[in-house]
Coordinates of C-alpha atoms in Angstrom, one line a residue:
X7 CA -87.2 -32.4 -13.2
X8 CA -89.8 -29.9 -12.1
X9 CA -90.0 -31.1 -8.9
X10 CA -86.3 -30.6 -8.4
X11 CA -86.4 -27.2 -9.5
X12 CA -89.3 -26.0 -7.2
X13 CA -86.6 -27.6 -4.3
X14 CA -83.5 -25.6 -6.0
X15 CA -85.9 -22.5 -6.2
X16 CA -87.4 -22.7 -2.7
X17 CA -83.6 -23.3 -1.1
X18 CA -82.2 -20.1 -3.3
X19 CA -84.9 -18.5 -1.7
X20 CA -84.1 -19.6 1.9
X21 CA -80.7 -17.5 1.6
X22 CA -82.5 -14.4 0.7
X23 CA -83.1 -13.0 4.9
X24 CA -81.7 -16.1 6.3
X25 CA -79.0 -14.3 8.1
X26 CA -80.5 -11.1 9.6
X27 CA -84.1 -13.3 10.5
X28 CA -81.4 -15.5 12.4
X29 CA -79.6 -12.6 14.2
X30 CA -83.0 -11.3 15.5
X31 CA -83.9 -14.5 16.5
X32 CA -80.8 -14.7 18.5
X33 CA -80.5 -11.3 20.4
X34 CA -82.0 -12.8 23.6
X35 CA -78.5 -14.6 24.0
X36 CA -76.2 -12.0 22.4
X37 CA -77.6 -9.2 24.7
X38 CA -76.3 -11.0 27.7
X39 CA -72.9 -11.6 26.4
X40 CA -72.0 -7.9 24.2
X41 CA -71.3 -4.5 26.2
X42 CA -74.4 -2.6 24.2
X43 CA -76.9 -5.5 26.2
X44 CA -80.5 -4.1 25.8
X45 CA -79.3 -0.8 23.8
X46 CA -78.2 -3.8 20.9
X47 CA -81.2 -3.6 18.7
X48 CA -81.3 0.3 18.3
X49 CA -77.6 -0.3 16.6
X50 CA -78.7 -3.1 14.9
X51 CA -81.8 -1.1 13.1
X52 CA -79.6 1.1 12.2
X53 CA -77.0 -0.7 10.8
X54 CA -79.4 -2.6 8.5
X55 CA -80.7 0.6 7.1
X56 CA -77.0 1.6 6.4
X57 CA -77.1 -1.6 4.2
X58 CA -79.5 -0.4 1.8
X59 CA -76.1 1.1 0.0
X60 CA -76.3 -2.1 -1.9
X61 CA -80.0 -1.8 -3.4
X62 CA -79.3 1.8 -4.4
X63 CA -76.4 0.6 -6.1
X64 CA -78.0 -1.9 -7.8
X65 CA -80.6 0.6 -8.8
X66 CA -78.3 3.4 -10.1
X67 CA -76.7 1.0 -11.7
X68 CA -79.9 -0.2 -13.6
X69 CA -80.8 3.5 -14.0
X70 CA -77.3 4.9 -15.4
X71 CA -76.4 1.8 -17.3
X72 CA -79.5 -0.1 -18.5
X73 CA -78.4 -3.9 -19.8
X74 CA -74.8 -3.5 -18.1
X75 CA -75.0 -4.8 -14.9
X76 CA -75.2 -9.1 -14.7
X77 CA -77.5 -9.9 -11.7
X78 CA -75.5 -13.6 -11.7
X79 CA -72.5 -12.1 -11.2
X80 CA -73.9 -9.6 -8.5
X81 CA -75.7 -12.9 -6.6
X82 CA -72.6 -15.0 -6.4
X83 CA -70.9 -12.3 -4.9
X84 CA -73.3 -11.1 -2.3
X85 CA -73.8 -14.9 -1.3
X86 CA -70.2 -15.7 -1.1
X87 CA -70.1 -12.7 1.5
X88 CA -72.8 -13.8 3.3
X89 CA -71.0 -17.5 3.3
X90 CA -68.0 -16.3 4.8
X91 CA -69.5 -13.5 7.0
X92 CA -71.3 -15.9 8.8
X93 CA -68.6 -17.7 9.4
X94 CA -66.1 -14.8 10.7
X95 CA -69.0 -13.6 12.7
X96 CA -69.2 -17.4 14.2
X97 CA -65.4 -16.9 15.2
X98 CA -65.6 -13.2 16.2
X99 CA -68.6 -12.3 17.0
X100 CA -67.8 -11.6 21.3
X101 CA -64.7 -9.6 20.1
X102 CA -64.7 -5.7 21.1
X103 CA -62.7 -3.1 20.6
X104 CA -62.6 0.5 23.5
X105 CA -63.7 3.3 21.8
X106 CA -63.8 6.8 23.5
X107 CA -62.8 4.8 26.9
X108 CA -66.2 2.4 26.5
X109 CA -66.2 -1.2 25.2
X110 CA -67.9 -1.9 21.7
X111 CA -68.7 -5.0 19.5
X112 CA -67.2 -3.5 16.3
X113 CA -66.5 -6.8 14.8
X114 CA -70.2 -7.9 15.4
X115 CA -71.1 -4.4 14.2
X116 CA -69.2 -4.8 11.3
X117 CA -70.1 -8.0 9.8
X118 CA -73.6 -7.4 10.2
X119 CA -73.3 -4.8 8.0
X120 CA -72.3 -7.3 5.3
X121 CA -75.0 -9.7 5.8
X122 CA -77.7 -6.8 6.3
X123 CA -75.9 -5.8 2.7
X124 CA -76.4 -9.4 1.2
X125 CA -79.9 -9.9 2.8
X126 CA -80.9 -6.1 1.3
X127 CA -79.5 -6.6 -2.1
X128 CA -81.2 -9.7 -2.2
X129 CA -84.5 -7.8 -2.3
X130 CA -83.4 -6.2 -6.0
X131 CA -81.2 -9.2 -7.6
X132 CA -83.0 -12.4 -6.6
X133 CA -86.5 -11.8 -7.8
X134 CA -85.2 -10.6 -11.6
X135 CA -83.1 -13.6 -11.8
X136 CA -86.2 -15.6 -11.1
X137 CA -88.1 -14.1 -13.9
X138 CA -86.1 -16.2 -16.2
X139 CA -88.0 -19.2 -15.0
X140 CA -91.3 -20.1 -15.6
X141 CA -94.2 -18.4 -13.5
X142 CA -94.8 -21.7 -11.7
X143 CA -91.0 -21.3 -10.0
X144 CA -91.9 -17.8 -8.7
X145 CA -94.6 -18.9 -5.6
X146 CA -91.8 -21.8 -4.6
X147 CA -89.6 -19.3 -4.3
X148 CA -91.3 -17.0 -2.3
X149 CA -91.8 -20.1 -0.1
X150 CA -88.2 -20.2 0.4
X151 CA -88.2 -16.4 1.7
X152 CA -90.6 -17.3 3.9
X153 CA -88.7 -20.3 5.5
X154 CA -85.9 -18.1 6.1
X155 CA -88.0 -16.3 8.7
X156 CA -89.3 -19.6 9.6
X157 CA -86.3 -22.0 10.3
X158 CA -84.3 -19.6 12.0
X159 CA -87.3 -18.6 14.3
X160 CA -87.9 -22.4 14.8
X161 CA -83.6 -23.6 15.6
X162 CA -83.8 -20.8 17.7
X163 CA -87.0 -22.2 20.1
X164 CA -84.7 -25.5 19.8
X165 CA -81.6 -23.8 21.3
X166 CA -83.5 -22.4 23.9
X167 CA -81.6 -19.1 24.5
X168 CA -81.1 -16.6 27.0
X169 CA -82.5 -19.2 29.7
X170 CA -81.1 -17.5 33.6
X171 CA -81.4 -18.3 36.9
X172 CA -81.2 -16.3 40.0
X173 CA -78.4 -17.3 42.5
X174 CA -76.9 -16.0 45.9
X175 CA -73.4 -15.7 45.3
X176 CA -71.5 -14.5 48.4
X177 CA -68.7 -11.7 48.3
X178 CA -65.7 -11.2 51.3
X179 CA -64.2 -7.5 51.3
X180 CA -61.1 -7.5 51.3
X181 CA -59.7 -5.9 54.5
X182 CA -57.0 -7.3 56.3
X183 CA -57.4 -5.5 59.3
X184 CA -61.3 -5.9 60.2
X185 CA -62.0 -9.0 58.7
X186 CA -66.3 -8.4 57.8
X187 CA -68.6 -11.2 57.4
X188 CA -69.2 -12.3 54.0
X189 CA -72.4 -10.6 52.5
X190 CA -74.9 -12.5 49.4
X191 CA -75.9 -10.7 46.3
X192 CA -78.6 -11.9 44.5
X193 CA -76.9 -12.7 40.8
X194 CA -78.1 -13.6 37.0
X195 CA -76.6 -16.9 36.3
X196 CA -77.6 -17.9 32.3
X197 CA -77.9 -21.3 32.0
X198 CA -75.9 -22.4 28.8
X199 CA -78.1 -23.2 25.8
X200 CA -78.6 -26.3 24.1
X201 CA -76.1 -25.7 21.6
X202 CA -73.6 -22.3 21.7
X203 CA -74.1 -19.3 19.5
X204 CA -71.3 -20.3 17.4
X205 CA -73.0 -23.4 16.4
X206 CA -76.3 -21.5 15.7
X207 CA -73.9 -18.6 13.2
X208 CA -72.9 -21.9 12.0
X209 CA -76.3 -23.1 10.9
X210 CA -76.7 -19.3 9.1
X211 CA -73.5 -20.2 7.2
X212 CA -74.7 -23.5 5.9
X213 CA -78.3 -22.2 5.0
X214 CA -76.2 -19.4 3.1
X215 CA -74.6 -22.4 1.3
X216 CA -76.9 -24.1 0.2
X217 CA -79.5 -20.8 -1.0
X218 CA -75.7 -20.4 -3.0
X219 CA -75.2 -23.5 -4.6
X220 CA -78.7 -23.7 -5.7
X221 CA -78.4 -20.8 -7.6
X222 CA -75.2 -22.0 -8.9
X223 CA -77.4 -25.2 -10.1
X224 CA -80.3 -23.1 -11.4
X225 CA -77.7 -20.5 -13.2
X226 CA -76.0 -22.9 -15.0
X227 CA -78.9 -25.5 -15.9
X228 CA -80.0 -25.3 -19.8
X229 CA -82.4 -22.9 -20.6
X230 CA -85.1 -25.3 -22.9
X231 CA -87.9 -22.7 -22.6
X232 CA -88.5 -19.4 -24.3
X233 CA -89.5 -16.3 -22.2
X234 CA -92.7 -14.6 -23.5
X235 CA -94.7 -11.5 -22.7
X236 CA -96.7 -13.4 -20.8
X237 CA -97.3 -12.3 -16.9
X238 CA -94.4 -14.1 -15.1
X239 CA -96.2 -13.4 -12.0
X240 CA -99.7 -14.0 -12.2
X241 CA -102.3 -12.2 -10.4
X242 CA -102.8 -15.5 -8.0
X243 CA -99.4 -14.8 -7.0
X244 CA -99.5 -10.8 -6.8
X245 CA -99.3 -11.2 -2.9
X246 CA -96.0 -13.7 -3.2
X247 CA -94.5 -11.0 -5.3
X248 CA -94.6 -7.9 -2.6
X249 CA -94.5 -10.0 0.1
X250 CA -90.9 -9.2 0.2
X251 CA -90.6 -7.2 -2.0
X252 CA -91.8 -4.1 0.6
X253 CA -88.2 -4.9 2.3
X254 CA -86.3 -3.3 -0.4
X255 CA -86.5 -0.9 -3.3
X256 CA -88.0 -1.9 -6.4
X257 CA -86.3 -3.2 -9.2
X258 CA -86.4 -1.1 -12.1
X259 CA -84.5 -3.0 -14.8
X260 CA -86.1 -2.8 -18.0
X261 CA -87.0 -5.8 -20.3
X262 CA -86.5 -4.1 -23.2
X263 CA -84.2 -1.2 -24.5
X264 CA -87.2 1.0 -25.3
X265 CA -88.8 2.6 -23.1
X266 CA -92.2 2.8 -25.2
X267 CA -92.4 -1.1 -25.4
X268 CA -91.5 -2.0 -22.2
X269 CA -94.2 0.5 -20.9
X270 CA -96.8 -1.3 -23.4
X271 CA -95.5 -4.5 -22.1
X272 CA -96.4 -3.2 -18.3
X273 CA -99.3 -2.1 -19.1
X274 CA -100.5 -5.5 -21.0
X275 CA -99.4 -7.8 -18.4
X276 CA -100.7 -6.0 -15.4
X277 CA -104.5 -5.3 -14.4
X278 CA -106.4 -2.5 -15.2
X279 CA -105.2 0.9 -13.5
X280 CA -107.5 0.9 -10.3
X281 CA -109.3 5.0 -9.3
X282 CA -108.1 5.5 -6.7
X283 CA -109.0 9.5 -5.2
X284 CA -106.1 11.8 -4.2
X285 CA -106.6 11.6 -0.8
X286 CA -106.9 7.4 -1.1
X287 CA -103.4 7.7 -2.9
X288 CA -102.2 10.2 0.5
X289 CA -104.0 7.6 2.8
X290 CA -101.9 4.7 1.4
X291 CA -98.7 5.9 1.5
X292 CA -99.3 7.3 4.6
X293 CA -100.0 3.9 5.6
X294 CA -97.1 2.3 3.7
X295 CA -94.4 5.0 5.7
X296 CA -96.0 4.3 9.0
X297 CA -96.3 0.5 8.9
X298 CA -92.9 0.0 7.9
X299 CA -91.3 2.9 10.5
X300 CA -93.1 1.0 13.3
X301 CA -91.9 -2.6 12.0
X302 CA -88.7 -1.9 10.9
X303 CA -87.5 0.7 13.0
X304 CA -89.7 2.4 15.8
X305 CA -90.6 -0.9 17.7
X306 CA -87.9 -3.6 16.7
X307 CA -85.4 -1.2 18.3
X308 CA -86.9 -1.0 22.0
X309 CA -88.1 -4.6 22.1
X310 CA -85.2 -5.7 24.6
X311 CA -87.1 -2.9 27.0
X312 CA -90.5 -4.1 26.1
X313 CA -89.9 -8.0 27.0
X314 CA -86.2 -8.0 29.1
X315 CA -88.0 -7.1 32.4
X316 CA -91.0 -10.2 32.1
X317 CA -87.6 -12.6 31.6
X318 CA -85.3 -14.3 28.9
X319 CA -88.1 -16.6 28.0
X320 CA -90.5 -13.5 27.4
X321 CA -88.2 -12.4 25.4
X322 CA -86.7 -15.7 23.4
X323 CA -90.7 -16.3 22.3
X324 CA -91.3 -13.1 21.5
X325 CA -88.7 -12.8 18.8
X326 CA -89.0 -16.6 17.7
X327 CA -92.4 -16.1 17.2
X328 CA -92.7 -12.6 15.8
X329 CA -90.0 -14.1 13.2
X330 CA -92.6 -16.9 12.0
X331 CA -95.4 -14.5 12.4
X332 CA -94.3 -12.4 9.1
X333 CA -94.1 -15.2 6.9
X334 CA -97.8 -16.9 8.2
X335 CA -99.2 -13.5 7.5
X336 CA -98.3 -13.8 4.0
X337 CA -99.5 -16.8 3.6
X338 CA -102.8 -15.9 4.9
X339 CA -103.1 -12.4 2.3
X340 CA -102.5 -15.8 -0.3
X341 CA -105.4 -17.2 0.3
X342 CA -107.7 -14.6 1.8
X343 CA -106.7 -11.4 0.3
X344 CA -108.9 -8.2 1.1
X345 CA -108.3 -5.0 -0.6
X346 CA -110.9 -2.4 1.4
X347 CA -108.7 0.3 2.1
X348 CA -111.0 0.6 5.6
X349 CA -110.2 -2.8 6.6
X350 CA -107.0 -2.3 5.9
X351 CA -107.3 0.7 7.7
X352 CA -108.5 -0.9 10.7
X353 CA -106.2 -3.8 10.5
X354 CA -103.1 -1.2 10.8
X355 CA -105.1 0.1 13.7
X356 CA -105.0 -2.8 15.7
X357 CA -101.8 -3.8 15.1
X358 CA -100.7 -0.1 16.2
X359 CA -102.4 -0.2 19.2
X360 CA -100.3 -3.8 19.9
X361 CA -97.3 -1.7 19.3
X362 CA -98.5 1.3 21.6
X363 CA -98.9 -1.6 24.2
X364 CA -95.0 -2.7 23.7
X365 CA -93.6 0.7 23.4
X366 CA -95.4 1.7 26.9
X367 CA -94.3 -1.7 28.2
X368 CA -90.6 -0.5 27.2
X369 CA -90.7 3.1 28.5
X370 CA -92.1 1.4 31.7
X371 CA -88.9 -0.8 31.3
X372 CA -87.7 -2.2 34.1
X373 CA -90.9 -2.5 35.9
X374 CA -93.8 -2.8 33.4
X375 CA -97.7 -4.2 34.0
X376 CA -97.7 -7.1 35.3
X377 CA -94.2 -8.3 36.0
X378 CA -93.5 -11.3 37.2
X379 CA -96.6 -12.9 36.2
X380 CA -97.7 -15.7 33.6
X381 CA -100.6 -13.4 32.5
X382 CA -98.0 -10.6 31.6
X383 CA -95.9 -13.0 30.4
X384 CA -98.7 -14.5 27.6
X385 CA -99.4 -10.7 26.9
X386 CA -96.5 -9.4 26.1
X387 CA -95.7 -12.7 23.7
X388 CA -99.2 -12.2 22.0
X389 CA -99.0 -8.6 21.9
X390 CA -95.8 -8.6 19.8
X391 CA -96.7 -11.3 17.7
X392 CA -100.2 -9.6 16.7
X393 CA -98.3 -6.3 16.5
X394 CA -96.1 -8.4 13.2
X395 CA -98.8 -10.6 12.2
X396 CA -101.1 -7.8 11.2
X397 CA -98.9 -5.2 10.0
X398 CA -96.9 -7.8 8.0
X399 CA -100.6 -8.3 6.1
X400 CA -101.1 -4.9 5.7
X401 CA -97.7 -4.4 4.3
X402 CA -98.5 -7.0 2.0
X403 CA -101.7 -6.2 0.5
X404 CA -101.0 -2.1 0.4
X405 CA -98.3 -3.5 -2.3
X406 CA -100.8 -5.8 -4.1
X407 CA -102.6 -2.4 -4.3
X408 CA -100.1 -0.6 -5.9
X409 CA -98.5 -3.4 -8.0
X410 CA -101.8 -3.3 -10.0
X411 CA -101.8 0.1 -10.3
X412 CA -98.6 0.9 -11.9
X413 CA -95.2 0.2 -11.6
X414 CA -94.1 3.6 -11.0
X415 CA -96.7 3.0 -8.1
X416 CA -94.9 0.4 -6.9
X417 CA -91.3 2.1 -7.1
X418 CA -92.8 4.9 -5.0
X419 CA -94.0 2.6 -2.5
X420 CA -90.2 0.9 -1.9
X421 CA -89.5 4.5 -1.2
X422 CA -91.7 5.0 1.2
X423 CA -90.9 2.0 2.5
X424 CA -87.3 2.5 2.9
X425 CA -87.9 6.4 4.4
X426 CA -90.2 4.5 7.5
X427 CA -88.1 2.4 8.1
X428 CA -85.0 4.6 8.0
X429 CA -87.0 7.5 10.2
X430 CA -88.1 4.9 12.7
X431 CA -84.1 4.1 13.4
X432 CA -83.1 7.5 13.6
X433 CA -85.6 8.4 16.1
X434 CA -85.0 5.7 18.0
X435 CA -81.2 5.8 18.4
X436 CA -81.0 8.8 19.9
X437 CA -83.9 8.5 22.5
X438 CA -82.0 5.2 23.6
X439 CA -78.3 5.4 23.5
X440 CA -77.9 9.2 23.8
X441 CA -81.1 10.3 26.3
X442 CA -81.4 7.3 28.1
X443 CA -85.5 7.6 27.8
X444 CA -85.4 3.6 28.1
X445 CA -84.1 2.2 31.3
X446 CA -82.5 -1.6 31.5
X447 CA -83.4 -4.2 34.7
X448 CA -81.9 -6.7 36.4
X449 CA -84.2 -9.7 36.4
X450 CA -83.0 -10.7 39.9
X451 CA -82.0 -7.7 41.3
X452 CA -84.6 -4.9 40.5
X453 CA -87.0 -4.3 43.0
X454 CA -90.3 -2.7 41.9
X455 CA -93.2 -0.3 43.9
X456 CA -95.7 -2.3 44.0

């Protein structure tokens, strides 16, 4: 029986960023097909932080009516969108609509607001439920969040998207009364993949699926243990417990209906309140705001520019393998955790000096260093998977920081969190799609000084 609910938990799990990991993962091949092409991401970032309605209902909800709100009820309907959205989005996903005289992809717009909404709300809904199992369910969980940056990243190197070819197609003018030799144009001809995009939105709806009827399993199995006061996520498993957790806001729902108690249960279960100096608290945060405005919304948004120009299979690995980088990063804090604020502060160093090298690469867009070469081809791969990788542990272990401090701490870190990440969109949509700074390529057709 345990054994079969560490595979219930770690499949509930899967669903929790299954469908947003898997639209990243996919952008290479979607960019090619939708009217926004390399300006996509910028609306995507900014789409997802328009989803993080559903967290702040959940947390107003928690706030303004304490003990109200059933967090099954809220999970079957958040997965049951994200069941069907998928699906839609597999049917629908090329139609567009004109708006203001210019094509759009409103209905790919639109439904991935709804599974940015279920993948955001699974930040403040999924973790509580899991505290009604025992502490040993928690880590498998969180194994099943990682996955769903994993599999996706992993189907995706499997399809083999965005793969193109260069071809001379020859064009006639049409004039009747000088007939003029036919002239070649160099054109980019994508060879198909090894299975559609439908198919792979298809796989997104079945993992959505199954992360449901797990939980419909684990909601409805009998409850044959007894919750105590006891830390339902041990210190070994601090790291698991922000790892996504720095996604979304905190949940504050309170054990208890006094507020006295459930502070006196906080503060028995977690560690003792680390010193930390005023300026160490500023430095953190500071850390916490930037980190997650680079990952979630500075860089993310120009990464078409950044990899486009070195080709589709740049590209396709950088976003298959920046996907599995975040979930290998928390895996490493596991095992090797390091709390020194100045390694840490070193550690976001490098990994902002990766993402200076991929937001030059972009504004350089379409003729960066080193184009058309394997060299800049490895660097650019490497560069944004170090950029994740390293950030991603910094992410994590600034939150182990401030979990043992206090859980206000912690609240006021998922707001820093979601103001990075929400700044980093907003200065980045307008630089893109209203000033033009970044400049899309042709991979056969642009010509570069050398």
């Amino acid at each position: 029986m345990p054994l079969y609910i560490h595979a219930l938990a770690c499949a509930f799990g899967l669903g929790s960023w299954v469908s947003i990991n898997g639209l990243w993962v996919e952008l290479p091949l979607i960019v090619n097909v939708l009217p926004e092409a390399w300006d996509l991401p910028s609306y995507l970032t900014v789409i997802i932080q328009f989803a993080n309605l559903g967290p702040l209902l959940v947390t107003l909800a928690h706030k303004f009516c304490p003990g109200r709100l059933r967090e099954h009820l809220v999970i079957y309907v958040v997965l049951s969108i994200g069941v069907v959205a998928c699906v839609l989005l597999a049917v629908f996903w090329k139609n567009t609509t004109v708006i203001l005289g210019q094509p759009h992809s409103t209905a790919f717009f639109i439904l991935t607001f709804f599974l940015a909404l279920v993948d955001c709300t699974s930040s403040v809904t999924f973790l509580p439920f899991m505290m009604q199992l025992p502490a040993k369910y928690i880590t498998t969980y969180f194994i099943g969040e990682g996955l769903s940056g994993l599999v996706p990243g992993l189907v995706a190197l499997a399809q083999g998207v965005g793969m193109a070819k260069c071809v001379n197609v020859s064009h006639v003018l049409d004039n009747l009364t000088e007939p003029e030799p036919s002239t070649f144009i160099m054109e980019t001809q994508y060879l198909p993949p090894n299975f559609s995009t439908e198919i792979f939105f298809s796989f997104l709806a079945i993992m959505t699926a199954i992360s449901l009827g797990s939980f419909i399993i684990l909601n409805r199995m009998p409850r044959t243990f007894e919750l105590s006061t006891e830390n339902l996520v041990p210190d070994s498993d601090a790291v698991a417990t922000v790892c996504r957790g720095l996604e979304g806001p905190m949940d504050p729902n309170p054990k208890t209906n006094n507020p006295e108690e459930e502070e006196k249960l906080r503060n028995g279960v977690l560690l003792p309140k680390p010193l930390h100096s005023g300026y160490q608290l500023a430095f953190i945060y500071l850390m916490v705001l930037w980190v997650n405005g680079a990952t979630n919304g500075l860089l993310p948004s120009v990464q078409t520019f950044s990899c486009m120009p070195y080709g589709n299979m740049a590209y396709h690995l950088s976003a298959a393998l920046s996907a599995v980088a975040n979930p290998v990063a928390c895996i490493i804090a596991m095992f090797f955790p390091k709390r020194s604020l100045v390694f840490l502060g070193i550690l976001c160093l490098l990994g902002s000096v990766f993402g200076g090298y991929n937001m030059a690469m972009a504004a350089m867009s379409p003729c960066p260093l080193l184009q058309d070469t394997p060299l800049g081809d490895a660097i650019i791969v490497l560069s944004w998977v170090f950029f994740t990788g390293l950030l991603s542990y910094v992410k994590v272990m600034v939150g182990v920081i401030l979990r043992d401090r206090s859980h206000s701490a912690l609240v006021w870190c998922g707001a820093a969190v979601q103001a990075g990440s929400l700044l980093g969109s907003i200065i980045m949509f307008p630089l893109i799609n209203i000033y033009h700074l970044f400049q899309s390529g042709d991979v056969c057709n642009t010509v570069c000084p050398l």
